[in-house]
PDB file of C-alpha atoms and ligand atoms in Angstrom:
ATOM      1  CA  UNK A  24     -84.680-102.468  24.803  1.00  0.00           C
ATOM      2  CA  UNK A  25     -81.370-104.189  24.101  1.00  0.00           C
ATOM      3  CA  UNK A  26     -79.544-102.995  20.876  1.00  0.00           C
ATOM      4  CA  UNK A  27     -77.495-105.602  19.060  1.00  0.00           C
ATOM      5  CA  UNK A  28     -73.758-103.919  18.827  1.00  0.00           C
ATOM      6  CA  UNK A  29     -72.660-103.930  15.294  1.00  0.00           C
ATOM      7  CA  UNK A  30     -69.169-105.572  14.214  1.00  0.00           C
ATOM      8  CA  UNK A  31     -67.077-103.690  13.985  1.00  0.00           C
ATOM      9  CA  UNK A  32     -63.461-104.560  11.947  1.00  0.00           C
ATOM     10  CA  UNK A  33     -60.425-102.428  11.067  1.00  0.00           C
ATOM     11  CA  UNK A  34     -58.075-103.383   8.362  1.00  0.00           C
ATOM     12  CA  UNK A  35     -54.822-102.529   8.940  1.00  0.00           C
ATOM     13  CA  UNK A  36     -51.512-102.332   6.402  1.00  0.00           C
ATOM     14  CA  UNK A  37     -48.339-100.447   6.763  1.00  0.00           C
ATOM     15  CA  UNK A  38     -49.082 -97.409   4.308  1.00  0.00           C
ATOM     16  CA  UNK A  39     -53.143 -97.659   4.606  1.00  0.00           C
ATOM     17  CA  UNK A  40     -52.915 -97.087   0.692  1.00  0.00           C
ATOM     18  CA  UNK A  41     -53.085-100.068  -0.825  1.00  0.00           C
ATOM     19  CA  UNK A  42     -53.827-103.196   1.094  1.00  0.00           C
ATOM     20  CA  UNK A  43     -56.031-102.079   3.753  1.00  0.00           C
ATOM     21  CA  UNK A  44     -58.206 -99.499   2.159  1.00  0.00           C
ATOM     22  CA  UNK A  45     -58.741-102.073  -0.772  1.00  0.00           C
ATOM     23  CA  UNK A  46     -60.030-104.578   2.315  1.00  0.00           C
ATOM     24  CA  UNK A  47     -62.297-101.766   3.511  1.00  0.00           C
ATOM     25  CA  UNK A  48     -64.282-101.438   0.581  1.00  0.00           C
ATOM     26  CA  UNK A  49     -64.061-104.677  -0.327  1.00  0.00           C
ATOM     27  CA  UNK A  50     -65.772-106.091   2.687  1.00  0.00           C
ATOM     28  CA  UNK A  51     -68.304-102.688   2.402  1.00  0.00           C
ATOM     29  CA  UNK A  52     -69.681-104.090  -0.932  1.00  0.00           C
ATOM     30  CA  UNK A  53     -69.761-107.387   0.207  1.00  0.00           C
ATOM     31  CA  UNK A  54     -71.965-106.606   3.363  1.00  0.00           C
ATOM     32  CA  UNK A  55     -73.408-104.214   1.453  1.00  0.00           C
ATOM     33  CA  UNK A  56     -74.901-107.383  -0.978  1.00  0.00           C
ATOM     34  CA  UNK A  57     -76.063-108.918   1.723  1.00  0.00           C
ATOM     35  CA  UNK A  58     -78.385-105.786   2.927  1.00  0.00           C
ATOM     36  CA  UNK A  59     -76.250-106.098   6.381  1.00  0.00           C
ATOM     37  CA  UNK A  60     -74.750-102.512   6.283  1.00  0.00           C
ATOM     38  CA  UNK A  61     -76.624-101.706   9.662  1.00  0.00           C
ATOM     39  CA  UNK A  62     -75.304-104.399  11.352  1.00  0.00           C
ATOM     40  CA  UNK A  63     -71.866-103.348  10.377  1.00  0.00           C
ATOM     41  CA  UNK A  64     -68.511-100.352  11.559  1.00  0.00           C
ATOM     42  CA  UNK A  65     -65.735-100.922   8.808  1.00  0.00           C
ATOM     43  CA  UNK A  66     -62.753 -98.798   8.438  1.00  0.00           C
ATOM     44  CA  UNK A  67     -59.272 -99.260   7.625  1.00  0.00           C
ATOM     45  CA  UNK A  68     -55.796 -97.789   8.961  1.00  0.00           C
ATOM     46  CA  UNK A  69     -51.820 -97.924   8.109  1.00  0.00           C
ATOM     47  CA  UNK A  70     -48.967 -98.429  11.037  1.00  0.00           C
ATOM     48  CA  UNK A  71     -46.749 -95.426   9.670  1.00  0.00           C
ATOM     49  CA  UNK A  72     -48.018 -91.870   8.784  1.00  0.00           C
ATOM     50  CA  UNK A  73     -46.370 -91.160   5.528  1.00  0.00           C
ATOM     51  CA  UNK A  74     -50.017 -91.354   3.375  1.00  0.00           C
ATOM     52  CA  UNK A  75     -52.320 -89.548   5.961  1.00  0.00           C
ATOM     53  CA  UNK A  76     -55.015 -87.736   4.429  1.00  0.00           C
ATOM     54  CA  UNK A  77     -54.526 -89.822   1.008  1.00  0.00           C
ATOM     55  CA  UNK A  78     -56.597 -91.598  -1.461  1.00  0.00           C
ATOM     56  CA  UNK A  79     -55.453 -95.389  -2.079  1.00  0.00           C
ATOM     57  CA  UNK A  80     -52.524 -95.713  -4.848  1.00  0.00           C
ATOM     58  CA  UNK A  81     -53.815 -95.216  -8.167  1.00  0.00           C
ATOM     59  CA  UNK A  82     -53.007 -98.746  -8.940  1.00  0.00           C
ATOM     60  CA  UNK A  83     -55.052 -99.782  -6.525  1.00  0.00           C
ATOM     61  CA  UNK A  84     -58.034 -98.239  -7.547  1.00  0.00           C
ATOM     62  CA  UNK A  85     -57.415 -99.160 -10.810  1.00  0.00           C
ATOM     63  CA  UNK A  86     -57.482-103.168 -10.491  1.00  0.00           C
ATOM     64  CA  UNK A  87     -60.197-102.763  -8.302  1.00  0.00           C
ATOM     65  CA  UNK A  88     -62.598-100.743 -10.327  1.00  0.00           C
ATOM     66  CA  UNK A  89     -62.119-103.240 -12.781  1.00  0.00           C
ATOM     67  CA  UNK A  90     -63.919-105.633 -10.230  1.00  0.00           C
ATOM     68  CA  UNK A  91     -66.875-103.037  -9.723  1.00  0.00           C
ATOM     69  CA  UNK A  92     -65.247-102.152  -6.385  1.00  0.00           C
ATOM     70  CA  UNK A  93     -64.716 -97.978  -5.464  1.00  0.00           C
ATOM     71  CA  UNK A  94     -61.986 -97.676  -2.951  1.00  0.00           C
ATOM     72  CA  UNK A  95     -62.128 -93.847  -1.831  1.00  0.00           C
ATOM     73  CA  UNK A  96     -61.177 -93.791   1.802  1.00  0.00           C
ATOM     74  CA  UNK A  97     -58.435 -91.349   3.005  1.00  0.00           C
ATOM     75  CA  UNK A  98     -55.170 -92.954   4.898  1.00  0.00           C
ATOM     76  CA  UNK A  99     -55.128 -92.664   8.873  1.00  0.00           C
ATOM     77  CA  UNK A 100     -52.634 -93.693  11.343  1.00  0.00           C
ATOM     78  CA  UNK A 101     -53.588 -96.470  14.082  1.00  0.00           C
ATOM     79  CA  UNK A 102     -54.286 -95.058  17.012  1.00  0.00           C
ATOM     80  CA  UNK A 103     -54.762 -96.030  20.884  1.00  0.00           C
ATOM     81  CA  UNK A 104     -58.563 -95.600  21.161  1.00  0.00           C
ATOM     82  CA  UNK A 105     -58.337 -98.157  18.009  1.00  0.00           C
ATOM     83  CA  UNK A 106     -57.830-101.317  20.079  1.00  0.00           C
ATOM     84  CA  UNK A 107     -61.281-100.071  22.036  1.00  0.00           C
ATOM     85  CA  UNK A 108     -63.655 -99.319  19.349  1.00  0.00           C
ATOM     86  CA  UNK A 109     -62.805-102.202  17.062  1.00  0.00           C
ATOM     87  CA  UNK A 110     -63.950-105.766  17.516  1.00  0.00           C
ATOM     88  CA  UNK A 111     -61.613-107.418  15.105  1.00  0.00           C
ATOM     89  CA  UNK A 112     -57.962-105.656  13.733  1.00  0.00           C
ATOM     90  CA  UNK A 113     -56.959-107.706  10.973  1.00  0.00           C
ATOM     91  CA  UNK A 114     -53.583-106.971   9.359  1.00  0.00           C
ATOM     92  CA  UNK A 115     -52.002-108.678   6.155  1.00  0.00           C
ATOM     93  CA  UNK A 116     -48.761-109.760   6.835  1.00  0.00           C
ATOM     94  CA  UNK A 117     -46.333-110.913   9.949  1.00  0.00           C
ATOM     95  CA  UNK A 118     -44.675-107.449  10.094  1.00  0.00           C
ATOM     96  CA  UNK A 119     -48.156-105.810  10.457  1.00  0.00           C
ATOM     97  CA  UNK A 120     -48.841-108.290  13.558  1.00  0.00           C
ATOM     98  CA  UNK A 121     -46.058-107.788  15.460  1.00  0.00           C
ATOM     99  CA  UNK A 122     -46.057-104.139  15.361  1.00  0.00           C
ATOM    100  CA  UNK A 123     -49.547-103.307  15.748  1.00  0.00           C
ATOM    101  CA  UNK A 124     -49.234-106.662  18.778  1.00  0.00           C
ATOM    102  CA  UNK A 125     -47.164-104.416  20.127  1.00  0.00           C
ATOM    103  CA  UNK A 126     -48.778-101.579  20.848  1.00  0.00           C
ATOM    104  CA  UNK A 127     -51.522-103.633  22.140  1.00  0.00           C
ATOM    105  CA  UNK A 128     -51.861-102.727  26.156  1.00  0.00           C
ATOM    106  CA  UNK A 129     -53.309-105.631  27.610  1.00  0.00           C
ATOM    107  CA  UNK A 130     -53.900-109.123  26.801  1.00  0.00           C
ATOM    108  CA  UNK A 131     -57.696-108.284  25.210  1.00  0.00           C
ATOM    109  CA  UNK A 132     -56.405-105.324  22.722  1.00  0.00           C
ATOM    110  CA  UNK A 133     -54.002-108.275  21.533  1.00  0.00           C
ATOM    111  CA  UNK A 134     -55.890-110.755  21.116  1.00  0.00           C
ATOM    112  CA  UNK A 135     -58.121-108.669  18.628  1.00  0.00           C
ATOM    113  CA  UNK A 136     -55.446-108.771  16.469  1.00  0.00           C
ATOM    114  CA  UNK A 137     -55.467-111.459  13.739  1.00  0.00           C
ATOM    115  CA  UNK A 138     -54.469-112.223  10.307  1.00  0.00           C
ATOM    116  CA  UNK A 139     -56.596-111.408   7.216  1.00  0.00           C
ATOM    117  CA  UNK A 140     -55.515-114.348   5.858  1.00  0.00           C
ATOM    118  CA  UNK A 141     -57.031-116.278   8.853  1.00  0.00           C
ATOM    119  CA  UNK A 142     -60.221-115.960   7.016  1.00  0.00           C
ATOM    120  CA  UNK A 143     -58.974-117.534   3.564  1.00  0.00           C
ATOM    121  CA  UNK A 144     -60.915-119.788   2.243  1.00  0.00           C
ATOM    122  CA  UNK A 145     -60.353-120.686  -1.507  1.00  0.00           C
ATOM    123  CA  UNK A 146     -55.971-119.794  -0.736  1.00  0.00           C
ATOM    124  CA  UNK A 147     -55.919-121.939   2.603  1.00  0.00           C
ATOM    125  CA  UNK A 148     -52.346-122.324   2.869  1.00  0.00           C
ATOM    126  CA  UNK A 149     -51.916-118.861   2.290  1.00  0.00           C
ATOM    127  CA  UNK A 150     -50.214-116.804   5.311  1.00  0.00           C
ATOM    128  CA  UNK A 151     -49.033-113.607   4.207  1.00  0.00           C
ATOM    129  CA  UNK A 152     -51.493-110.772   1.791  1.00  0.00           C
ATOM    130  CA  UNK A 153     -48.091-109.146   0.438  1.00  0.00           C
ATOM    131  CA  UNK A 154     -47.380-105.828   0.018  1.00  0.00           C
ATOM    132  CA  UNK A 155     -47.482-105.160  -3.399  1.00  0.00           C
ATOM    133  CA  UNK A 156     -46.524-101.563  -3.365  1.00  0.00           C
ATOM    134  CA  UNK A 157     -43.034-101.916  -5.605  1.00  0.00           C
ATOM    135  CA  UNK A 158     -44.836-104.473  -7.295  1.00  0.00           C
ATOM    136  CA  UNK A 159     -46.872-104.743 -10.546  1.00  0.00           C
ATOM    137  CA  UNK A 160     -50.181-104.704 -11.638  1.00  0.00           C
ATOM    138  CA  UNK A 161     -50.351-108.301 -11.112  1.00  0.00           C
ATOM    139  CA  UNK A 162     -49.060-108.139  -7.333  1.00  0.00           C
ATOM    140  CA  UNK A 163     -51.911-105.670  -6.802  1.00  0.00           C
ATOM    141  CA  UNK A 164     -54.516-108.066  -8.172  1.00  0.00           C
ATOM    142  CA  UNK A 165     -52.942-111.127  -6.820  1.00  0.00           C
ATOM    143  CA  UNK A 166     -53.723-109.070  -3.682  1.00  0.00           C
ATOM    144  CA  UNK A 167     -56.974-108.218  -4.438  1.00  0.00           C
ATOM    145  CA  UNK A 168     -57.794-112.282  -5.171  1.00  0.00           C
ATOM    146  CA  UNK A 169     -56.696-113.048  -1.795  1.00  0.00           C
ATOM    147  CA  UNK A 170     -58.630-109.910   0.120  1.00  0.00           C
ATOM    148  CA  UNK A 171     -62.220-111.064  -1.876  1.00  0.00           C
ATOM    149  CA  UNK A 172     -61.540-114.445  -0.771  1.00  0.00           C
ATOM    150  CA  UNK A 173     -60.636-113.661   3.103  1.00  0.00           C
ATOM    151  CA  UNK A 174     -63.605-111.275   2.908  1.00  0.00           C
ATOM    152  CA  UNK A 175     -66.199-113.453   1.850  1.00  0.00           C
ATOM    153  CA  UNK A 176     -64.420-116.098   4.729  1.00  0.00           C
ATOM    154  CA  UNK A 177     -64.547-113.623   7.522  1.00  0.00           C
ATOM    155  CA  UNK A 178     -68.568-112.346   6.526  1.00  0.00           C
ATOM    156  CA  UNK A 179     -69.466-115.978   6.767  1.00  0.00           C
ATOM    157  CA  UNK A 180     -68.125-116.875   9.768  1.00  0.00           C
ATOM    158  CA  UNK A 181     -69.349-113.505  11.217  1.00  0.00           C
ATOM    159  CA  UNK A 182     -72.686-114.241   9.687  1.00  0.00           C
ATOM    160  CA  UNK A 183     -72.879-118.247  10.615  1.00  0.00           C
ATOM    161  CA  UNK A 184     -73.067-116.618  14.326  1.00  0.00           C
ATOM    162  CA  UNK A 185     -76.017-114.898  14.458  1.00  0.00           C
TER     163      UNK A 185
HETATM  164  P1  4NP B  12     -49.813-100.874   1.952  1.00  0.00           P
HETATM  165  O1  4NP B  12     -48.608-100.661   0.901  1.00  0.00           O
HETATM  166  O2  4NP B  12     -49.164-101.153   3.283  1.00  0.00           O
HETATM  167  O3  4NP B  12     -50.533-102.065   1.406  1.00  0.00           O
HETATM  168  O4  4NP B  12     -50.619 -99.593   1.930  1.00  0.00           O
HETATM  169  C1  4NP B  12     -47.587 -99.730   1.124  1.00  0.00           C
HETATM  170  C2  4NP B  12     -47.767 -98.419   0.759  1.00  0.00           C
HETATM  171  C3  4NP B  12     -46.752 -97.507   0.953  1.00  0.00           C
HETATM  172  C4  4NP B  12     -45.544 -97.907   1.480  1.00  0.00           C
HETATM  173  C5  4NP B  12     -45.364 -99.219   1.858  1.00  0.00           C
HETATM  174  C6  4NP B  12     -46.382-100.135   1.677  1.00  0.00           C
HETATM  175  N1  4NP B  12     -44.499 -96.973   1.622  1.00  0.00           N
HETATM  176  O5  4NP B  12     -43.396 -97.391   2.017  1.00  0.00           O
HETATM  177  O6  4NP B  12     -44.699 -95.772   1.382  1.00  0.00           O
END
């Protein structure tokens, strides 16, 4: 019997407390409403180290709660094995790509990189998810708008191929 491999995405950030973990659960809920959680491997992971173990930043949780959304991973580094198990590594902005590019070790692991934004469909335009960690509560839902809408991009062009 053949068994379909599932997709499997990581969402990457620098910290892995605000951006990516809020891209994790945001594309969990949104396969999730659309019954294809067996079909689907989604985690999320920062560059640096400094938040390993962590829950997202309170703010984070905050403005997405308010959007039904429960973001309750705990912050991991990147790793090696990371370019093997994942289909698709999606970071937010250009610093993101060029240093998780570069610890990409062959011409395959990079090209799994891309950017979130990639997937935007309602922001077109739109090249950069920014960190909004020194920001305020507006940065952290003006990143939130732009993760729903690259999330809902990315599921239906992932979807439109089966
Ligand atoms: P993130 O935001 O990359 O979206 O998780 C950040 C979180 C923490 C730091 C930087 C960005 N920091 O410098 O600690």
């Amino acid at each position: 019997m053949i068994t379909k491999k599932k997709h499997s995405l990581l969402f990457i950030c620098l910290g892995n407390i605000c951006r990516s973990p809020a891209a994790e659960g945001v594309m969990k809920a949104k396969v999730h409403e659309c019954g294809l959680d067996s079909e689907f491997f989604i985690d999320s992971a920062g560059i640096g180290d400094w938040h390993v173990g962590q829950l997202p930043d309170s703010r984070m949780r905050d403005r997405g709660a308010r959007r039904g959304y429960r973001f309750d991973s705990h912050a991991r580094q990147i790793r090696q094995s990371d370019f093997d198990d994942f289909d698709l590594l999606l970071v937010m902005d250009k610093a993101n790509y060029k240093a998780v590019t570069a610890q990409a070790s062959s011409e395959e692991a990079r090209s799994k990189v891309r950017m979130l934004t990639d997937y935007l469909v309602e922001h077109s335009g739109t090249d950069v998810v920014p960190d909004p960690y020194y920001g305020d509560l507006s940065d952290f839902d003006y990143a939130l708008d732009l993760i729903e809408d690259a999330c809902e991009g990315l599921l239906g062009e992932i979807s439109g191929n089966y």
